[in-house]
PDB file of C-alpha atoms in Angstrom:
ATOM      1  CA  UNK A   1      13.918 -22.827 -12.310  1.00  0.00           C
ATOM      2  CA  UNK A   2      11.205 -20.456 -12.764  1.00  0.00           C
ATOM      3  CA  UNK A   3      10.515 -17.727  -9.560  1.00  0.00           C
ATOM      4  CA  UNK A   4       7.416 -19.034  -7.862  1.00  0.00           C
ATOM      5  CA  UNK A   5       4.008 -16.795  -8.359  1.00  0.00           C
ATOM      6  CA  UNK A   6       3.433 -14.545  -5.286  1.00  0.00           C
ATOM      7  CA  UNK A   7      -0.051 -15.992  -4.724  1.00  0.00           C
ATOM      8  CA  UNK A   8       1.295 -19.547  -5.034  1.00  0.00           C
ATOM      9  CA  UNK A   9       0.423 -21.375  -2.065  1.00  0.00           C
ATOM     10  CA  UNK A  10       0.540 -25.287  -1.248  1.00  0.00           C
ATOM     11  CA  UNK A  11      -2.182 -25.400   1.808  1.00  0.00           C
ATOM     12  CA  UNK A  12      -5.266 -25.522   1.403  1.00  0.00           C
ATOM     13  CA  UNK A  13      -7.640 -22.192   1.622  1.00  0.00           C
ATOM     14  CA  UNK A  14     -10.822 -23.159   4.163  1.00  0.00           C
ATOM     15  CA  UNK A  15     -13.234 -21.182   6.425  1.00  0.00           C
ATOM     16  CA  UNK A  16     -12.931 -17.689   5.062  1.00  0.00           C
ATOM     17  CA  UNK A  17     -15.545 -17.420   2.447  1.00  0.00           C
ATOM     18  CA  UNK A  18     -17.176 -14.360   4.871  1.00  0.00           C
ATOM     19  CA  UNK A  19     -14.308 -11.992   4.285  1.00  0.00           C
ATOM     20  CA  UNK A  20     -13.358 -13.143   0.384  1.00  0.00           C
ATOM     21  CA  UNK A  21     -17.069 -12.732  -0.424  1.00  0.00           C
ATOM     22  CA  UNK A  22     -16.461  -8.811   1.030  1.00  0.00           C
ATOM     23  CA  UNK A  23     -12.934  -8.380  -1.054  1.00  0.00           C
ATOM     24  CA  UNK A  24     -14.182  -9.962  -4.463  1.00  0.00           C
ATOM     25  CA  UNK A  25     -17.311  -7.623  -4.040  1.00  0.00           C
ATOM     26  CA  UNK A  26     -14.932  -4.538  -3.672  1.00  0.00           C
ATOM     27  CA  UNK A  27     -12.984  -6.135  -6.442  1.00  0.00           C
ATOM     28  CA  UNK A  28     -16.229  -5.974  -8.635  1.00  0.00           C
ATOM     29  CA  UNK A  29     -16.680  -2.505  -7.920  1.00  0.00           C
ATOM     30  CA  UNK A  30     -13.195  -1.792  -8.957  1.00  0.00           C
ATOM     31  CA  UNK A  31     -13.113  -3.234 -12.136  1.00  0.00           C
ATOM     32  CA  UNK A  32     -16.633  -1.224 -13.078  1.00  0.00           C
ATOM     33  CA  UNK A  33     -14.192   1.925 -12.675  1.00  0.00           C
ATOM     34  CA  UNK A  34     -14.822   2.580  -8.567  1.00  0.00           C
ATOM     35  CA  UNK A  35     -12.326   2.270  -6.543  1.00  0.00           C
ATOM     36  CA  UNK A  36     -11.327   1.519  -2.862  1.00  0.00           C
ATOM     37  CA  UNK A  37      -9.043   1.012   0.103  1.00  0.00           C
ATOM     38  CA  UNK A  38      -9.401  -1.498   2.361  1.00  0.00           C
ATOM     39  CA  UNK A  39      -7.511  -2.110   5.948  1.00  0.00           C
ATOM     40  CA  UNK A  40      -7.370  -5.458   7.020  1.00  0.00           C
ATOM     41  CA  UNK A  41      -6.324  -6.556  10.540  1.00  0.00           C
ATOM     42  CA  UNK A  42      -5.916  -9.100  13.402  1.00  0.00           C
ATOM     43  CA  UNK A  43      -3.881 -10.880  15.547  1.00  0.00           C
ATOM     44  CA  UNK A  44      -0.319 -12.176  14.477  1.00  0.00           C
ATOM     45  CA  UNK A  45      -0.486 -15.415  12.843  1.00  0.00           C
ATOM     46  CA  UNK A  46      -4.410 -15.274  12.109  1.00  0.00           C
ATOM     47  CA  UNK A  47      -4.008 -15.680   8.586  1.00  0.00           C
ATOM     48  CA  UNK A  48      -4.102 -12.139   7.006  1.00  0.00           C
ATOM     49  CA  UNK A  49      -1.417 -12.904   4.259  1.00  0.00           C
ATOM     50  CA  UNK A  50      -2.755 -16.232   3.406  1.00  0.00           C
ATOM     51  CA  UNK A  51      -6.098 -14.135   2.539  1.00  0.00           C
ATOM     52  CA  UNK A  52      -4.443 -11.776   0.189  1.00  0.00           C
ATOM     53  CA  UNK A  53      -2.587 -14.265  -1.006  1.00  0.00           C
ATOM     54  CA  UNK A  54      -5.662 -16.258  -2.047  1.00  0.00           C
ATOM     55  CA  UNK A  55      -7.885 -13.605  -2.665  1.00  0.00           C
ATOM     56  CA  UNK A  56      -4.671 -12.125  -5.371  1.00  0.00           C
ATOM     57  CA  UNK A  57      -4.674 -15.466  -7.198  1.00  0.00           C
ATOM     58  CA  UNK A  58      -8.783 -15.034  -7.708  1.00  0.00           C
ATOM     59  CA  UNK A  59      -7.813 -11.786  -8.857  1.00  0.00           C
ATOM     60  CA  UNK A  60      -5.344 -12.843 -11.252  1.00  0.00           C
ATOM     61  CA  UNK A  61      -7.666 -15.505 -12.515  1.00  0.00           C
ATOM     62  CA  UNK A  62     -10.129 -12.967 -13.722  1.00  0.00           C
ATOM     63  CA  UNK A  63      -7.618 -11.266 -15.595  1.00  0.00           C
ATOM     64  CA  UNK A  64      -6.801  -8.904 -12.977  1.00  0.00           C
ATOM     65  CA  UNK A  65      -3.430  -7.627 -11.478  1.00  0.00           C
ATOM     66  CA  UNK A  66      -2.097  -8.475  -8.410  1.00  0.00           C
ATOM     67  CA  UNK A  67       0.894  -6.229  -6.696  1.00  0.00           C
ATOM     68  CA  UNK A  68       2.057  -7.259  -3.792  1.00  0.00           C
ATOM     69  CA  UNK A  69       4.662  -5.011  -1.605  1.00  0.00           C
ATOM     70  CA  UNK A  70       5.959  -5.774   2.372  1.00  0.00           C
ATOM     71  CA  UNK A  71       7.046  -3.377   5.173  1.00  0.00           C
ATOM     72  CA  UNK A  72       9.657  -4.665   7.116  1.00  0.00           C
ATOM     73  CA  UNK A  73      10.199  -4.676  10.700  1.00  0.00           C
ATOM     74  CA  UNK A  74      13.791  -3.501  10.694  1.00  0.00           C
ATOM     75  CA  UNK A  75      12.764  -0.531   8.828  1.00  0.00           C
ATOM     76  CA  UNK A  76      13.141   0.945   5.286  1.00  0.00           C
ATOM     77  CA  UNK A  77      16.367   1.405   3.807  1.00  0.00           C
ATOM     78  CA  UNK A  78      14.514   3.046   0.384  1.00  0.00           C
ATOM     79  CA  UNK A  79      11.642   5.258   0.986  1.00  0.00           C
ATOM     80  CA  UNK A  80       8.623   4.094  -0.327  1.00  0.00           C
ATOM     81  CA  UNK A  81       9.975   1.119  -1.086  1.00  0.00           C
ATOM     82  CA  UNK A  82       7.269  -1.250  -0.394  1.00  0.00           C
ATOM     83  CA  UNK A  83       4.833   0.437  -3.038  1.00  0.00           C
ATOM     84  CA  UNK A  84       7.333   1.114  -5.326  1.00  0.00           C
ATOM     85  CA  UNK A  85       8.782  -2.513  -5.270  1.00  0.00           C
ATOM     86  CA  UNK A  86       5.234  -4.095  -6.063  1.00  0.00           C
ATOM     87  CA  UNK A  87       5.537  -1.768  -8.956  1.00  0.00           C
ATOM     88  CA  UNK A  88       8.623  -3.151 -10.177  1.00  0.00           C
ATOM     89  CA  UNK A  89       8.184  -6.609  -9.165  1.00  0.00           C
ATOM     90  CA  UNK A  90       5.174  -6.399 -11.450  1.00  0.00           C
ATOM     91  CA  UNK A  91       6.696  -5.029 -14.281  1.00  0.00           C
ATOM     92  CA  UNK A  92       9.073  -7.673 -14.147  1.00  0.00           C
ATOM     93  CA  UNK A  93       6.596 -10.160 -13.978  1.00  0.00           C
ATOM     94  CA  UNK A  94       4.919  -8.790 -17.192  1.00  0.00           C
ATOM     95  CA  UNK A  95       9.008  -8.191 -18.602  1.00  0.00           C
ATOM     96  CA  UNK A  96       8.180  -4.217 -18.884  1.00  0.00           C
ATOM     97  CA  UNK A  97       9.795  -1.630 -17.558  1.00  0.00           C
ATOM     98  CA  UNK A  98       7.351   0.546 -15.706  1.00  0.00           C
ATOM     99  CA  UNK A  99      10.749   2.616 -14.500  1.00  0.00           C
ATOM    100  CA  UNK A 100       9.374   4.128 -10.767  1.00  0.00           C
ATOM    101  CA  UNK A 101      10.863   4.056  -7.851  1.00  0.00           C
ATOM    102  CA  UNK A 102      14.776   5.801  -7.985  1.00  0.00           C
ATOM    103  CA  UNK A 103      13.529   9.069  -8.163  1.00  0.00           C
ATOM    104  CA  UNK A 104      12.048   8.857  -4.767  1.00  0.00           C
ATOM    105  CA  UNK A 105      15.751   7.083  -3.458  1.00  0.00           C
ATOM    106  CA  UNK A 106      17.165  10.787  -2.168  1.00  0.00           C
ATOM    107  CA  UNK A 107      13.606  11.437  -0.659  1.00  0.00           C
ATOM    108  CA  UNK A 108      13.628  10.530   2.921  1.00  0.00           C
ATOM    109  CA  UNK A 109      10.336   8.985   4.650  1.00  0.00           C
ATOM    110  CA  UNK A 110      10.258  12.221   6.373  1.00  0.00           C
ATOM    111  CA  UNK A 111      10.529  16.346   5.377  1.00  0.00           C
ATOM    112  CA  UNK A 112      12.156  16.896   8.436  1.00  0.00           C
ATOM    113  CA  UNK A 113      14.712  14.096   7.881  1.00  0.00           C
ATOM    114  CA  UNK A 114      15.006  15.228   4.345  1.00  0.00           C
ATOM    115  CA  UNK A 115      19.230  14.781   4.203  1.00  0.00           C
ATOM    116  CA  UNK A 116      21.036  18.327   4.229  1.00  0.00           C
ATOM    117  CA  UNK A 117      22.496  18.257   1.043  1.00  0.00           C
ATOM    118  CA  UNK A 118      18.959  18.175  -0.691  1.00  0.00           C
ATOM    119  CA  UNK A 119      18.225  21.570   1.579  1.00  0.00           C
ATOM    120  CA  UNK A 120      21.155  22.856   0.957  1.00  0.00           C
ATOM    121  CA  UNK A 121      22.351  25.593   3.116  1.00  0.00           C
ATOM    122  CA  UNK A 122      21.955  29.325   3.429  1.00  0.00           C
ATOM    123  CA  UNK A 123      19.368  31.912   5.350  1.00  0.00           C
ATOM    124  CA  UNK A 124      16.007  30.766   6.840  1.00  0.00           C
ATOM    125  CA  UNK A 125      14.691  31.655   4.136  1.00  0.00           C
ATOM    126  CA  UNK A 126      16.133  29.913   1.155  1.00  0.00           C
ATOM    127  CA  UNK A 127      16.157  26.596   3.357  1.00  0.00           C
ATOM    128  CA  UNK A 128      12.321  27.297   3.859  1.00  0.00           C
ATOM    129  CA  UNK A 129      11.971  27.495   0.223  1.00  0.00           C
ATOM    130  CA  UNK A 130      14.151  24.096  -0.629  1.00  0.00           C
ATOM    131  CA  UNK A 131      11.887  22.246   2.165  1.00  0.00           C
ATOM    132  CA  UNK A 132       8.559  23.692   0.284  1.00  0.00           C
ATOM    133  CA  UNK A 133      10.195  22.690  -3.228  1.00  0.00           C
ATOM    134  CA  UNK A 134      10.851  19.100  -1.737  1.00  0.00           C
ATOM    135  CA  UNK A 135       7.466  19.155  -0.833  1.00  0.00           C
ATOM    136  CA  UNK A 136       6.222  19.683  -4.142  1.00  0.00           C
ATOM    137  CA  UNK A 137       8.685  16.881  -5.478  1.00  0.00           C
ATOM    138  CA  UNK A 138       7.429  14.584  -3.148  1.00  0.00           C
ATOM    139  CA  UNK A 139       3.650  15.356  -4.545  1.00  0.00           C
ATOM    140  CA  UNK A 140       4.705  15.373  -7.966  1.00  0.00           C
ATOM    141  CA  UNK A 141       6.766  11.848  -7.447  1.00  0.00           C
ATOM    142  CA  UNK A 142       3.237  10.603  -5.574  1.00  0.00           C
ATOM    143  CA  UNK A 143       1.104  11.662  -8.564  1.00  0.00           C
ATOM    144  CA  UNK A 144       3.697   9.849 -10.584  1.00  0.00           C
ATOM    145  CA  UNK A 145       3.236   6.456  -8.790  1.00  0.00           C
ATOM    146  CA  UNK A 146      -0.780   7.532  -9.267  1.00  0.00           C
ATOM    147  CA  UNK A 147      -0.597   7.331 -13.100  1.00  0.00           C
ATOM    148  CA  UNK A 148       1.682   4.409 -13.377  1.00  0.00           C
ATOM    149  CA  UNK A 149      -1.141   2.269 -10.903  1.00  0.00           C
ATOM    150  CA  UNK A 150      -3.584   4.270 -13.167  1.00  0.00           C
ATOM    151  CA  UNK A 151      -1.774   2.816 -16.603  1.00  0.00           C
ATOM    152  CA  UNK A 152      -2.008  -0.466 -15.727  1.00  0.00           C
ATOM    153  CA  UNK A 153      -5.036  -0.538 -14.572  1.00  0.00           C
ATOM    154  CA  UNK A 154      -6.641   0.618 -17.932  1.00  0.00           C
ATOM    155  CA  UNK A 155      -5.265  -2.512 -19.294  1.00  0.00           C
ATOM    156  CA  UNK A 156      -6.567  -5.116 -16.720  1.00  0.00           C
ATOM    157  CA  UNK A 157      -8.272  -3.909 -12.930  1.00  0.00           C
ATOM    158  CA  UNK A 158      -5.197  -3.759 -10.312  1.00  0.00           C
ATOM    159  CA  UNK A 159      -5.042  -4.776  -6.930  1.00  0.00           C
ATOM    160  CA  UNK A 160      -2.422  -3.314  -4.829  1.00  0.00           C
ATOM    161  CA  UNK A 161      -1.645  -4.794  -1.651  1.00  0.00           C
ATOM    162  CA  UNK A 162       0.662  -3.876   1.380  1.00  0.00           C
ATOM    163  CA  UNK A 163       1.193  -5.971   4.025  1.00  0.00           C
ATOM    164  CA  UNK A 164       2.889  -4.895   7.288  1.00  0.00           C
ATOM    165  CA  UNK A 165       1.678  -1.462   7.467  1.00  0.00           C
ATOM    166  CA  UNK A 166       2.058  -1.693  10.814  1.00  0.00           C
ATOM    167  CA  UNK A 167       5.969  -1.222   9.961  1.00  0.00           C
ATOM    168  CA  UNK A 168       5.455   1.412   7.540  1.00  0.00           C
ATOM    169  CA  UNK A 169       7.556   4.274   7.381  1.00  0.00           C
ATOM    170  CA  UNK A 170       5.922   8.364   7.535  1.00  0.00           C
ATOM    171  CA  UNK A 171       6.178   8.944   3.445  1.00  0.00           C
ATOM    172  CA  UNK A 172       5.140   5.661   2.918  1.00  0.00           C
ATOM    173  CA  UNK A 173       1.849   5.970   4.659  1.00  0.00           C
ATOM    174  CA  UNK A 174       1.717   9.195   3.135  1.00  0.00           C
ATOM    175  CA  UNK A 175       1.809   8.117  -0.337  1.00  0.00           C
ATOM    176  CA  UNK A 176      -0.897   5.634   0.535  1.00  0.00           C
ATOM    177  CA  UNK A 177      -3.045   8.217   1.660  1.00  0.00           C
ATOM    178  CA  UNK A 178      -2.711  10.100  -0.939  1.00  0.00           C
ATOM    179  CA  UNK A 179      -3.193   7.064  -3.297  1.00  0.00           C
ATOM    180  CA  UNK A 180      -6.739   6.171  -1.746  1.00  0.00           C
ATOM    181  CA  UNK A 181      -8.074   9.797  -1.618  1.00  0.00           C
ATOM    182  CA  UNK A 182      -7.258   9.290  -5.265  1.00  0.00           C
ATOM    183  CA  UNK A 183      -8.536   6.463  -7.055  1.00  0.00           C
ATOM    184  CA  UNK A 184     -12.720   6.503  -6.248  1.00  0.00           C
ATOM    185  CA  UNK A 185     -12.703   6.912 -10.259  1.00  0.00           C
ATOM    186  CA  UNK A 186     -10.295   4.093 -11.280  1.00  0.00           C
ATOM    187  CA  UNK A 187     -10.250   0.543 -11.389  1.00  0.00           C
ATOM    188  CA  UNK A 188      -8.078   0.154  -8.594  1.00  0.00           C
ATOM    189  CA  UNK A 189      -7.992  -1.464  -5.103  1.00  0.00           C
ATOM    190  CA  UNK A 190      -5.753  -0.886  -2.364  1.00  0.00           C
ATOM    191  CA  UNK A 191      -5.338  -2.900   0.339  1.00  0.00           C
ATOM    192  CA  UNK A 192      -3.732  -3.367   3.471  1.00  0.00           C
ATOM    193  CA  UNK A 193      -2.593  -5.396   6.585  1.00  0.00           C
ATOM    194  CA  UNK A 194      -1.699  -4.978  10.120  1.00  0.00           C
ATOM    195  CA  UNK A 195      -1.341  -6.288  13.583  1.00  0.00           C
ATOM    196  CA  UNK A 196      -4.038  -5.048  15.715  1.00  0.00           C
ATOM    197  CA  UNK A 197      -2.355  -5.270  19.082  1.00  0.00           C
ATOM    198  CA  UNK A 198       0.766  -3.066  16.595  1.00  0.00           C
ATOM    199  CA  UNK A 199      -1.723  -0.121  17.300  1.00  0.00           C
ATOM    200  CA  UNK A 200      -1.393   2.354  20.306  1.00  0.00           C
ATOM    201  CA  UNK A 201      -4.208   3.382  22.589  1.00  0.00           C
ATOM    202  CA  UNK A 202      -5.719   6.696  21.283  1.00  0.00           C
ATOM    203  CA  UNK A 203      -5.108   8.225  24.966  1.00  0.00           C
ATOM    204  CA  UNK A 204      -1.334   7.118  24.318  1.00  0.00           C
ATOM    205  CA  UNK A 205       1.107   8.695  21.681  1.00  0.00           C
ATOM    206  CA  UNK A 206      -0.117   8.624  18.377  1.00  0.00           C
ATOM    207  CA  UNK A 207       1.434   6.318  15.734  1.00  0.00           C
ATOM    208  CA  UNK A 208       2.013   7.190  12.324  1.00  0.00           C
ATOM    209  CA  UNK A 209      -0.418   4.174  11.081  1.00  0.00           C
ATOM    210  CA  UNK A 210      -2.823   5.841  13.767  1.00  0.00           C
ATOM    211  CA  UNK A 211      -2.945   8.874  12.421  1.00  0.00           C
ATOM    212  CA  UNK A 212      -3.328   7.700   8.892  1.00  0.00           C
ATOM    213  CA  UNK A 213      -5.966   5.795  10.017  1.00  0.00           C
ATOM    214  CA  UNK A 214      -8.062   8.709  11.351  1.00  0.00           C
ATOM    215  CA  UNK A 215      -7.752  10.203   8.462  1.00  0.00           C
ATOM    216  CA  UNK A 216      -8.996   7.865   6.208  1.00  0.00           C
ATOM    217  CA  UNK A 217     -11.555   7.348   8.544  1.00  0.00           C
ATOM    218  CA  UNK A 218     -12.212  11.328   8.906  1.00  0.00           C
ATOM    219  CA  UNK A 219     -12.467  11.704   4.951  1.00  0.00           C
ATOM    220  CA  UNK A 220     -14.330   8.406   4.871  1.00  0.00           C
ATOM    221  CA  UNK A 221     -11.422   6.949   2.143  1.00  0.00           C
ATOM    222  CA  UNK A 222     -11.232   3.013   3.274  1.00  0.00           C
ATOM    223  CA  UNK A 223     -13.332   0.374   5.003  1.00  0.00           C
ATOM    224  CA  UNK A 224     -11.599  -1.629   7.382  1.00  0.00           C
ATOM    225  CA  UNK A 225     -12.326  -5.693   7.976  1.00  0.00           C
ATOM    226  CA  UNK A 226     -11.154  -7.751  10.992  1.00  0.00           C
ATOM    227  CA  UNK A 227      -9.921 -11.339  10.616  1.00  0.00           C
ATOM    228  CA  UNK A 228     -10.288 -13.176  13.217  1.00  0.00           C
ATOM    229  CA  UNK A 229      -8.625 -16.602  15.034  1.00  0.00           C
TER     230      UNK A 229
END
């Protein structure tokens, strides 16, 4: 029996013209080589994944990608995984091998989680240096994950979406980051979802998904849409 389609859906899609009319016009933009990250948000159960969901089988009709990847609430046992699953899901999909996504396994979400035995051990000094040289693995895996969106997308305009960000892990976030201060000359779009009462109060301890937030915001990287009841 064949694996269902990710944007397979049997209900009907109604009342939400508004906000597909805003992603297929960001969509447009992407395939003419300009691309964008978007945040979506609202309320649990408001229909945020059925949008995606919808909007990825438009894309996919206009012979565009779809990726889809998932944060989970109990955490993430493989950093990055949600980005670099929606990778490999699509290359299956497509039956190629894209091949991402082990080399980040001994990368932890975190540098200062980063397991001992990648530090190794010795003075201040040499562990300073193995923390900077995972640093610049970390960048070099990002860029990595960069050029294999960027691949695909010279053969058809890509759509990457997230959902659950709100359950995203530090390098994960990270790597999106990264991703959407990088692809304003590409054909690809980036977007995300996540609970809006999931977010902190700014006069309260920062979040991780806060903080990326403000800095999209600060570098003026994404454009953020609400969905609401």
């Amino acid at each position: 029996m064949p694996e269902k389609n990710i944007t397979e859906d049997r209900t009907e899609f109604v009342d939400r013209e508004g906000e597909m009319a805003v992603l297929e016009s960001m969509f447009e933009q992407a395939k003419m080589g300009t691309g964008s990250i978007l945040m979506l948000y609202g309320e649990i159960g408001v229909g945020k994944t059925r949008l995606m969901m919808e909007f990825g089988k438009r894309v996919e009709e206009q012979g565009g990608a779809f990726l889809y990847g998932k944060c989970n609430s109990y955490g993430e046992e493989v950093p990055y995984a949600p980005i670099t699953d929606a990778l490999e899901n699509y290359s299956r999909s497509i039956e190629t091998e894209i091949g991402i996504g082990m080399g980040l396994m001994g990368f932890a979400e975190d540098e200062e989680a980063a397991p001992t035995g990648l530090m190794g051990l010795g003075s201040r000094e040499e562990r300073a240096g193995n923390v900077a040289g995972l640093m610049i693995e970390k960048e070099n895996m990002f860029r990595d994950v960069l050029e294999q969106l960027k691949e695909v997308s010279e053969k058809k305009p890509l759509v990457l979406f997230i959902d659950d960000i709100q359950w995203a892990g530090k390098g994960t976030l990270q790597m999106l980051s990264f991703l959407g201060a990088s692809i304003s000359d590409s054909r690809i779009m980036i977007c995300t979802s996540h609970r809006s009462d999931e977010i902190p109060n700014r006069d309260e301890e920062k979040s991780p998904l806060l903080e990326t937030i403000e800095l999209l915001s600060k570098e003026k990287m994404y454009r953020s849409m609400e969905l609401k009841p």
